[in-house]
Short mmCIF file of C-alpha atoms and ligand atoms in Angstrom, two decimals:
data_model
loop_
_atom_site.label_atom_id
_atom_site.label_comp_id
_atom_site.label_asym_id
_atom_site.label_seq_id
_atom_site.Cartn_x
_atom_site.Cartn_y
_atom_site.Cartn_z
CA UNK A 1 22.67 -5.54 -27.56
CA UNK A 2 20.68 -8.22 -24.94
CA UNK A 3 17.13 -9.35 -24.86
CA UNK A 4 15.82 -7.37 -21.65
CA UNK A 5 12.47 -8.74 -20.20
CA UNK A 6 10.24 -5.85 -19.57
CA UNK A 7 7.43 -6.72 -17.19
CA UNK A 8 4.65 -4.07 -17.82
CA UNK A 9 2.20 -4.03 -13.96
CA UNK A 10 -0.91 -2.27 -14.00
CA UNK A 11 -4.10 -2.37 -11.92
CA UNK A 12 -7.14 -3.73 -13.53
CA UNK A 13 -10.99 -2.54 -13.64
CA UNK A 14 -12.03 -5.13 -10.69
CA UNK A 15 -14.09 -3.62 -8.31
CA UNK A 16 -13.62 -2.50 -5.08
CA UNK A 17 -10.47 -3.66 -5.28
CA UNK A 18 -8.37 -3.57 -8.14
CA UNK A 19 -5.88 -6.59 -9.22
CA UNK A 20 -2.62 -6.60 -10.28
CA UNK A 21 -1.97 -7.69 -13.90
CA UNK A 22 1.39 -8.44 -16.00
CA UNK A 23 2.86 -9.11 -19.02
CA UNK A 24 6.38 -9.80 -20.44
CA UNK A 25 7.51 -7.75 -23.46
CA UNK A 26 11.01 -8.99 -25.26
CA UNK A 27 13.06 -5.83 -25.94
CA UNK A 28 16.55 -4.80 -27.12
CA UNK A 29 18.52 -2.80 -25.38
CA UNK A 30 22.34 -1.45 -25.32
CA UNK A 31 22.46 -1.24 -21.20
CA UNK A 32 18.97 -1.20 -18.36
CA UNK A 33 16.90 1.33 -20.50
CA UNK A 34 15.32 4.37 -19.01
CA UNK A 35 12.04 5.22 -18.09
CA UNK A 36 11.59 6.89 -21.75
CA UNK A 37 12.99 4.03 -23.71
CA UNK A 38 10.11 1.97 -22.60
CA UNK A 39 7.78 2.41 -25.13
CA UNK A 40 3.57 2.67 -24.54
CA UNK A 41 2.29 -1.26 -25.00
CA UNK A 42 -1.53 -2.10 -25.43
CA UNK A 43 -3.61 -4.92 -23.38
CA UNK A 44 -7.46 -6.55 -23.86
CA UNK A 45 -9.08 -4.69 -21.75
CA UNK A 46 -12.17 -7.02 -22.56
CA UNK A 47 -10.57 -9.41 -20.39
CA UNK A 48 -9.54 -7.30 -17.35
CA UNK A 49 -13.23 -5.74 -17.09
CA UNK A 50 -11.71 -2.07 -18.61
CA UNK A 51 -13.33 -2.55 -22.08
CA UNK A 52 -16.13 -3.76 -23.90
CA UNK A 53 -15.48 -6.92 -26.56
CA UNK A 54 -15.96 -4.98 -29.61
CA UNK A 55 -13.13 -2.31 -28.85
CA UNK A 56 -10.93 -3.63 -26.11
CA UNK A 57 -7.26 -2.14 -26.76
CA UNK A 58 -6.18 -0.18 -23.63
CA UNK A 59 -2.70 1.64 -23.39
CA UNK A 60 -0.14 1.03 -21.05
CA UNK A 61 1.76 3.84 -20.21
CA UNK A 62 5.00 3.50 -18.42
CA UNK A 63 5.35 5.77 -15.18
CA UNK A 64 8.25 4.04 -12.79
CA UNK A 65 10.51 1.01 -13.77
CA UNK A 66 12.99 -1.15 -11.59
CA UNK A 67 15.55 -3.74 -11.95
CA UNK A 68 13.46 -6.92 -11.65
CA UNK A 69 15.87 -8.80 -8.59
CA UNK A 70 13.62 -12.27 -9.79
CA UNK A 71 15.40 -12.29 -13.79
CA UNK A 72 18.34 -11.71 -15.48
CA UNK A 73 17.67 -8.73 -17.66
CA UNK A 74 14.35 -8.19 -16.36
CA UNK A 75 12.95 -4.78 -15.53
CA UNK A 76 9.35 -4.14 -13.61
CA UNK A 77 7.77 -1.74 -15.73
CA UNK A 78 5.24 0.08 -13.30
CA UNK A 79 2.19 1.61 -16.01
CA UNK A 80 -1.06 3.84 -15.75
CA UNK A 81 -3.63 2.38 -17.84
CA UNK A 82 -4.73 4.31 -20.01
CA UNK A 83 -7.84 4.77 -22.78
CA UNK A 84 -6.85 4.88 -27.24
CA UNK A 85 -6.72 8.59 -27.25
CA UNK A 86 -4.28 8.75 -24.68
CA UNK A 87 -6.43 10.50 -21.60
CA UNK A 88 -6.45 8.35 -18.36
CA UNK A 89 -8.62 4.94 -18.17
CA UNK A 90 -11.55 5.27 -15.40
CA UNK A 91 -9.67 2.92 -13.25
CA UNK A 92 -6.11 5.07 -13.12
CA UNK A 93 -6.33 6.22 -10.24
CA UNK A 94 -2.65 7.11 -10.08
CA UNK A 95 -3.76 10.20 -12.39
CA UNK A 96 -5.70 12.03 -9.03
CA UNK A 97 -2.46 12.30 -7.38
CA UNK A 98 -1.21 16.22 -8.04
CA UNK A 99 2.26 15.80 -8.78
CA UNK A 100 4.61 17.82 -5.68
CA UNK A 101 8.19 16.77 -4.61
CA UNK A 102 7.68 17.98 -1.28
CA UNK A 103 4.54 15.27 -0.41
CA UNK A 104 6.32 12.22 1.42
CA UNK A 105 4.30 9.10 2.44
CA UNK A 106 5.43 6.46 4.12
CA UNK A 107 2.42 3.01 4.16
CA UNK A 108 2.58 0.50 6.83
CA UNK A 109 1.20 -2.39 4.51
CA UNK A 110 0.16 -5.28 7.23
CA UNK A 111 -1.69 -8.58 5.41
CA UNK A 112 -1.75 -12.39 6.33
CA UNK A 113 -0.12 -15.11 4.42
CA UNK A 114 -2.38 -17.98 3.89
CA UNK A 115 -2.42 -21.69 2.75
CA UNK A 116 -5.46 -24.11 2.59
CA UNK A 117 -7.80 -21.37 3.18
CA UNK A 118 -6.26 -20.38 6.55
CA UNK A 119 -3.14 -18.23 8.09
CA UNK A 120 0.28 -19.79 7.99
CA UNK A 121 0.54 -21.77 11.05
CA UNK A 122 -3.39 -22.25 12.30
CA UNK A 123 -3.98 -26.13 12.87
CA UNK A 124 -6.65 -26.37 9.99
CA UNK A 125 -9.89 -27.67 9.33
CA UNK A 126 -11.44 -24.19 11.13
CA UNK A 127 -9.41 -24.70 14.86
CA UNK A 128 -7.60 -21.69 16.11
CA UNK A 129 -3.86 -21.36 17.70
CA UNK A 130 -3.38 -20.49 21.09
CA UNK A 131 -4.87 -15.89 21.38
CA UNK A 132 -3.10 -13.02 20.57
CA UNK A 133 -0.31 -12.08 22.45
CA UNK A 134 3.00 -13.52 21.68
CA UNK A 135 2.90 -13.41 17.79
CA UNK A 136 3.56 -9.52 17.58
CA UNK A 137 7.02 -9.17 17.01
CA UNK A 138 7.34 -12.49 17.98
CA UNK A 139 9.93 -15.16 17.71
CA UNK A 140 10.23 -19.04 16.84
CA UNK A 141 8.79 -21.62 15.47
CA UNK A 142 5.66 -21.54 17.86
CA UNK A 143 4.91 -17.87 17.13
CA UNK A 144 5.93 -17.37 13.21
CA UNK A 145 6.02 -21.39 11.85
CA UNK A 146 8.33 -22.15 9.28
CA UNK A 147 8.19 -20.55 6.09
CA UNK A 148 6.91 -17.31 6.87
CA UNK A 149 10.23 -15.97 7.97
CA UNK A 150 11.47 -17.37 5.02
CA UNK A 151 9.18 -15.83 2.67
CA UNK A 152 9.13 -12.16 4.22
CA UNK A 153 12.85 -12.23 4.90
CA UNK A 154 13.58 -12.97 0.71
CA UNK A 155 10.68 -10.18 -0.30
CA UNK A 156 12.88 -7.59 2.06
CA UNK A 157 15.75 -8.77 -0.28
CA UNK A 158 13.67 -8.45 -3.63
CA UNK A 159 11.94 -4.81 -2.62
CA UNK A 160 15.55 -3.60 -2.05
CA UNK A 161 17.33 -5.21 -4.75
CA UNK A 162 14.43 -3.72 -7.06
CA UNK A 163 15.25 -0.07 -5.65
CA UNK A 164 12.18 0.37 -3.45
CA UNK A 165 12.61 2.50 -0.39
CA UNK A 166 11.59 -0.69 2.06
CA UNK A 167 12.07 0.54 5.75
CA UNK A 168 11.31 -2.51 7.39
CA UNK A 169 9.23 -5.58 8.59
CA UNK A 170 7.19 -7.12 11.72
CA UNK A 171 5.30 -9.75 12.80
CA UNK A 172 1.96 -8.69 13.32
CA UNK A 173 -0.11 -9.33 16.67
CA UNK A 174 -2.09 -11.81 14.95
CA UNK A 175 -0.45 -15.44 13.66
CA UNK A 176 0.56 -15.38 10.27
CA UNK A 177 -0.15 -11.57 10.07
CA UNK A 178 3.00 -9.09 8.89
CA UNK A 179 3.74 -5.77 8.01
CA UNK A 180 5.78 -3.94 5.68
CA UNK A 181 6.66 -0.41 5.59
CA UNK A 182 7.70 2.02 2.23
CA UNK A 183 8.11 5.47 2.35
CA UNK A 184 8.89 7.80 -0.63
CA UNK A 185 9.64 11.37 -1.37
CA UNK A 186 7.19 12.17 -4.00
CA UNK A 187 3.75 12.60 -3.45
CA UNK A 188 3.46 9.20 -5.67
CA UNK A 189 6.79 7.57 -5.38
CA UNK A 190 5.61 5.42 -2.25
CA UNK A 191 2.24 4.28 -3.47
CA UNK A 192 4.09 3.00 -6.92
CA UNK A 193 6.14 0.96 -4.46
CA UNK A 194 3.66 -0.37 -2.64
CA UNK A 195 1.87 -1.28 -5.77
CA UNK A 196 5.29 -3.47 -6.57
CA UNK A 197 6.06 -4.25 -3.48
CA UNK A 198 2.64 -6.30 -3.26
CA UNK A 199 3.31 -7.88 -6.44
CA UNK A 200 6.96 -8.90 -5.38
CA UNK A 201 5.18 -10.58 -2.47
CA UNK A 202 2.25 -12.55 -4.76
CA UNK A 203 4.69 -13.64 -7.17
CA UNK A 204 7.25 -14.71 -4.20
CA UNK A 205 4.67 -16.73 -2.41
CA UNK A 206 3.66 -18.88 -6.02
CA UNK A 207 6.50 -20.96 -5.14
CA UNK A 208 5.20 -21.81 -1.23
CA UNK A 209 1.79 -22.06 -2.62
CA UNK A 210 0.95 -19.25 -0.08
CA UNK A 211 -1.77 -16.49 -0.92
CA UNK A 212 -1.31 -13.36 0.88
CA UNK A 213 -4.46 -12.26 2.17
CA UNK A 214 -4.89 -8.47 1.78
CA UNK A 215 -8.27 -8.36 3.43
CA UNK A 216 -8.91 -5.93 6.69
CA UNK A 217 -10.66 -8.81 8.58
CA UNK A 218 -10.29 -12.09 7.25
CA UNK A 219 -11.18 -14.00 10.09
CA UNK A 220 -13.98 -11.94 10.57
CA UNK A 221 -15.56 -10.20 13.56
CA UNK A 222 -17.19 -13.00 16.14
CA UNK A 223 -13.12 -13.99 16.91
CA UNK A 224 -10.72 -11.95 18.95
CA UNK A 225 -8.53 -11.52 16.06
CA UNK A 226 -6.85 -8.28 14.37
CA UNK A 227 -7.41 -7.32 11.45
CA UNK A 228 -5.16 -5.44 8.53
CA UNK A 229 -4.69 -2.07 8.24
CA UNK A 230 -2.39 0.23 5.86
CA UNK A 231 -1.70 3.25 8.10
CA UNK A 232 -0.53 6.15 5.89
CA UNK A 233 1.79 8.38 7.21
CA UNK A 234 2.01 12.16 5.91
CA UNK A 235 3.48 15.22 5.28
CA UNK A 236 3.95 18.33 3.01
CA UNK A 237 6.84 21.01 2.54
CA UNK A 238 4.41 23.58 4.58
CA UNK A 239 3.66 20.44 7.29
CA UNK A 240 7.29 19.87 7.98
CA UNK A 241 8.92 23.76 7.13
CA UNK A 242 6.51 25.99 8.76
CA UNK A 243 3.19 23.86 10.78
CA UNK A 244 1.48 25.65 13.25
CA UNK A 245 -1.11 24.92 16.01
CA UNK A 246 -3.47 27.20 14.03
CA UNK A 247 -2.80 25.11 10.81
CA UNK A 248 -2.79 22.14 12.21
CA UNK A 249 -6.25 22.54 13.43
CA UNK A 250 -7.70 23.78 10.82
CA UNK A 251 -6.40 20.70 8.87
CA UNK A 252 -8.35 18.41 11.21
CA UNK A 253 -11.06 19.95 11.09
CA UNK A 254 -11.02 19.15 6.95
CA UNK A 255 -10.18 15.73 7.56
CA UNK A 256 -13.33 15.59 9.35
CA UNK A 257 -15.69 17.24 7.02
CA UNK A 258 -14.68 14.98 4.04
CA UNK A 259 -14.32 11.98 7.04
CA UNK A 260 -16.76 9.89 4.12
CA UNK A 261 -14.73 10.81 1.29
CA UNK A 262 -11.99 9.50 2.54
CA UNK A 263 -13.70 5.79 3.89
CA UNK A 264 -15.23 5.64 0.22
CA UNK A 265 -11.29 5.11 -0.67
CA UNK A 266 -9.62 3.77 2.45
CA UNK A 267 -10.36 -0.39 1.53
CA UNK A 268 -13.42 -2.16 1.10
CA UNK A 269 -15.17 -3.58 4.32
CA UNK A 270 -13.63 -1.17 7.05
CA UNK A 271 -16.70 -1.24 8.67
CA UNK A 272 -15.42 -4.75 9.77
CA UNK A 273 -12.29 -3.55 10.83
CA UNK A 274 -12.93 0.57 12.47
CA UNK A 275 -15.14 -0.74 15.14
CA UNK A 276 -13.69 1.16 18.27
CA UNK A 277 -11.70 -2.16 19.38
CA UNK A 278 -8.06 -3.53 18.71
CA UNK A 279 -6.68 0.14 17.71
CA UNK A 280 -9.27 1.47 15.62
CA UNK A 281 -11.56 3.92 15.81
CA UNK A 282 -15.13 3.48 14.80
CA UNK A 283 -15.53 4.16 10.89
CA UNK A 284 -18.23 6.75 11.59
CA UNK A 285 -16.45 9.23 13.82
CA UNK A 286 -13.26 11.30 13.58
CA UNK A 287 -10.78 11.94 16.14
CA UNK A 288 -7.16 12.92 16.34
CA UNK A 289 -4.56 12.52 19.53
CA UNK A 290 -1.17 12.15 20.26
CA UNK A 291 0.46 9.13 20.70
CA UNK A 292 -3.04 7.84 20.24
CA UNK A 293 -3.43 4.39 18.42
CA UNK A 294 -7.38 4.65 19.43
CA UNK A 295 -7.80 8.00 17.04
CA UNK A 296 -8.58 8.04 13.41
CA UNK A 297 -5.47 10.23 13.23
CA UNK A 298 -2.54 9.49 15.68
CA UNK A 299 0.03 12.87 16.20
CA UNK A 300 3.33 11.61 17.00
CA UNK A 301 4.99 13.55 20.22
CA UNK A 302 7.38 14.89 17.98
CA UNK A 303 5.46 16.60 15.68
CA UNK A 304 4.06 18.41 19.19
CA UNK A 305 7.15 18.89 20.52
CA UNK A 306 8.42 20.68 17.31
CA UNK A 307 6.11 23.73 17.32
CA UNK A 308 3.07 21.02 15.23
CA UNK A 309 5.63 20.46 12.33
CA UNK A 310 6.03 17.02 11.03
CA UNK A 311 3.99 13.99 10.01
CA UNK A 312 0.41 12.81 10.58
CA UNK A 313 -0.65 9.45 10.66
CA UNK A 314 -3.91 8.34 9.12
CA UNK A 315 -4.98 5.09 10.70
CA UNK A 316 -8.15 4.18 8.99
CA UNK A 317 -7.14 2.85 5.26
CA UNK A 318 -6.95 -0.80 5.16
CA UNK A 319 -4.47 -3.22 3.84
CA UNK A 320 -6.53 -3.80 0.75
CA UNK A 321 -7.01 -0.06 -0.09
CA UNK A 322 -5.23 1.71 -3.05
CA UNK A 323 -2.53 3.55 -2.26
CA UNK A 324 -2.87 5.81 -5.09
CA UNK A 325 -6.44 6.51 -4.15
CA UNK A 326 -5.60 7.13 -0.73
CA UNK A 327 -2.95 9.71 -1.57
CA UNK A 328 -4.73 11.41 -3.94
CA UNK A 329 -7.95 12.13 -1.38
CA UNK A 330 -5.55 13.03 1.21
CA UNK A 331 -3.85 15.81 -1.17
CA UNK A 332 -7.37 16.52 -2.09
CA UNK A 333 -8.52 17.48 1.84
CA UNK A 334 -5.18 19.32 2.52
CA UNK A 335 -5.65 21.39 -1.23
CA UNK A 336 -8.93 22.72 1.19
CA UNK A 337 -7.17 24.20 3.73
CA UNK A 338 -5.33 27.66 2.96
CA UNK A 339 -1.82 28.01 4.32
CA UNK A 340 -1.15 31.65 5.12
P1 LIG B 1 4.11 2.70 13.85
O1 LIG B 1 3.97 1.21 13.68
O2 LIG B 1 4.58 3.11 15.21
O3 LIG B 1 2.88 3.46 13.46
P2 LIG B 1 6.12 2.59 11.65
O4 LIG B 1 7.56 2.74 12.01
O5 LIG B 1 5.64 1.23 11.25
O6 LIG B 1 5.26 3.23 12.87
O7 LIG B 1 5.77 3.56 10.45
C1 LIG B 1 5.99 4.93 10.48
C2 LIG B 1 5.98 5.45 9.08
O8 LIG B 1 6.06 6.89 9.05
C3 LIG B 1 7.12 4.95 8.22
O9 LIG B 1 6.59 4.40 7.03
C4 LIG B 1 7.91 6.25 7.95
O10 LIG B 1 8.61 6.23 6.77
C5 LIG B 1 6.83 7.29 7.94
N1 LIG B 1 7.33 8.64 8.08
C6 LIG B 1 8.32 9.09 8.91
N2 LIG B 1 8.55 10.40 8.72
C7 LIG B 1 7.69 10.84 7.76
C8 LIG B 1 7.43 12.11 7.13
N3 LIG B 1 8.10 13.20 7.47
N4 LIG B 1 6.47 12.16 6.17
C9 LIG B 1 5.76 11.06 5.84
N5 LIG B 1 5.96 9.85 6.41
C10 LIG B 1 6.91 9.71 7.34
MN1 LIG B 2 4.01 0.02 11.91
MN1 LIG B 3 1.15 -2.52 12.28
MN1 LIG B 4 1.23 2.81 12.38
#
């Protein structure tokens, strides 16, 4: 027997954006338990604005766990929230996603790390570095500083070590702006971890006394800055198997009907960010192209090329959106269309 440290994650009732939220349960175990030898714990949800005072017990309900890289016997416990009688909380949004196999996602996650109320490596006291230009994909110290390597090089190390299908980094075109990318078989394998992916990232950057910024514009929209999206990449069995110009079409033509559906979910404040300029397009249109970072969906040349079989990328959420809410509206639109 050992004393494993379970860390149970779950998203709380803050609105638009949901937190993260943890807690360490003491638990003995003969070897790294399974997913079903976690048991269901309870939380106040009085406190985490999911329940009134007088009855505030909410249930956390185990759904994906992972070796925790950060403690020795530790385990991430990934949970849906949910209410007494055992039915999903308002907030769990991971309970829209239809479970299906054959869904893949892959999220391009791109936020700032910030100190002293500005990115890593501005001057301070409101002055900006020299424009955009040389920071995407950029190297040394006058492009990426000093600790942000650092800190996104030891989070690749802690995603992987956990499990999580991590595909890779960048520097972003903006100073102190990065990206990550996860993709996961399972239509809600890659938003999970995403979900602990971001919360390997907060609870890396306590020690720098970093905050990584997660908003779409944080430096607002007077300055030639980017902001941060979370393109969501796409596919079903029937997209990648079988496709079809006809389909295909038909598809887009869904995505634009429910175009304000899918906003409502895609991250607070992309009005900000879809504005027609630096790779967007405007937050009240639709478009799709290929090869076209200007569209609200880009087609990549391959999925052309291959008879329209493939991926789609969706470039409108926003690095503060929910990935679970995101997947769940895109399965939603494509449940619309008929496949013959
Ligand atoms: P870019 O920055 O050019 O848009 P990235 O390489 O950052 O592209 O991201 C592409 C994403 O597409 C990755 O997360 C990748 O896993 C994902 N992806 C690739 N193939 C598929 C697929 N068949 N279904 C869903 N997502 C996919
Ligand atoms: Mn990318
Ligand atoms: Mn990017
Ligand atoms: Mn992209």
């Amino acid at each position: 027997m050992a004393k494993y440290k379970l860390e149970y994650i779950w998203l709380d009732g803050y609105e638009p954006v949901a937190g993260l939220r943890s807690k360490t349960k003491i638990a003995d175990y003969d070897a790294f338990p399974a997913l079903e030898d976690l048991p269901v714990w309870n939380f106040d949800g009085s406190s985490t604005r999911q329940a009134p005072g007088g009855n505030s017990d909410c249930l956390l309900q185990p759904v994906a766990s992972y070796p925790d890289p950060a403690r020795d016997n530790g385990v991430l416990v990934m949970c849906e929230v949910m209410n007494p009688d055992g039915t999903p909380h308002a907030s769990n949004t991971r309970a829209t996603i239809p479970d299906d196999p054959g869904t893949w996602f892959g999220f391009e996650q791109e936020y700032f790390l910030y100190q002293d109320g500005a990115p890593l490596g501005f001057p301070g006291e409101g002055g900006f570095p020299p424009p955009q230009g040389e920071y995407y994909t950029g190297v040394g110290f006058k492009n990426v500083g000093n600790i942000a390597r650092e800190i996104v090089e030891q989070h690749i190390d802690l995603c992987l070590e956990a499990g999580i299908n991590h595909e890779g980094i960048n520097a972003e075109v903006a100073k102190g702006q990065w990206e990550f990318q996860i993709f996961g078989k399972g239509s809600k394998r890659a938003a999970d971890e995403v979900w602990v992916a971001r919360y390997l990232l907060l609870r890396l950057c306590e020690t720098y006394s970093v905050d990584v910024n997660w908003h779409c514009k944080p430096l607002g929209v007077d300055v030639d800055w980017n902001g941060s999206g979370m393109h969501t990449n796409f596919s079903t069995t029937f997209m990648r198997e079988t496709g079809g110009k006809e389909y295909f079409e038909a598809l887009m033509a869904a995505f634009d009907k429910y175009k304000a559906e899918h906003i409502a979910v895609y991250g607070p404040d992309n009005h900000l960010r879809l504005t027609g300029l630096h790779e967007t397009q405007s937050i009240d249109k639709f478009s799709y192209g290929v090869a076209d970072r200007g569209a609200s969906v880009r087609v990549p040349h391959s999925f052309v090329n291959d008879g329209y079989k493939g991926y789609l990328e969706d470039r409108r959420p926003n690095s503060q959106g929910d990935p679970y809410a995101i997947a769940g509206r895109i399965l939603e639109t494509i449940a619309t269309v008929p496949t013959p």
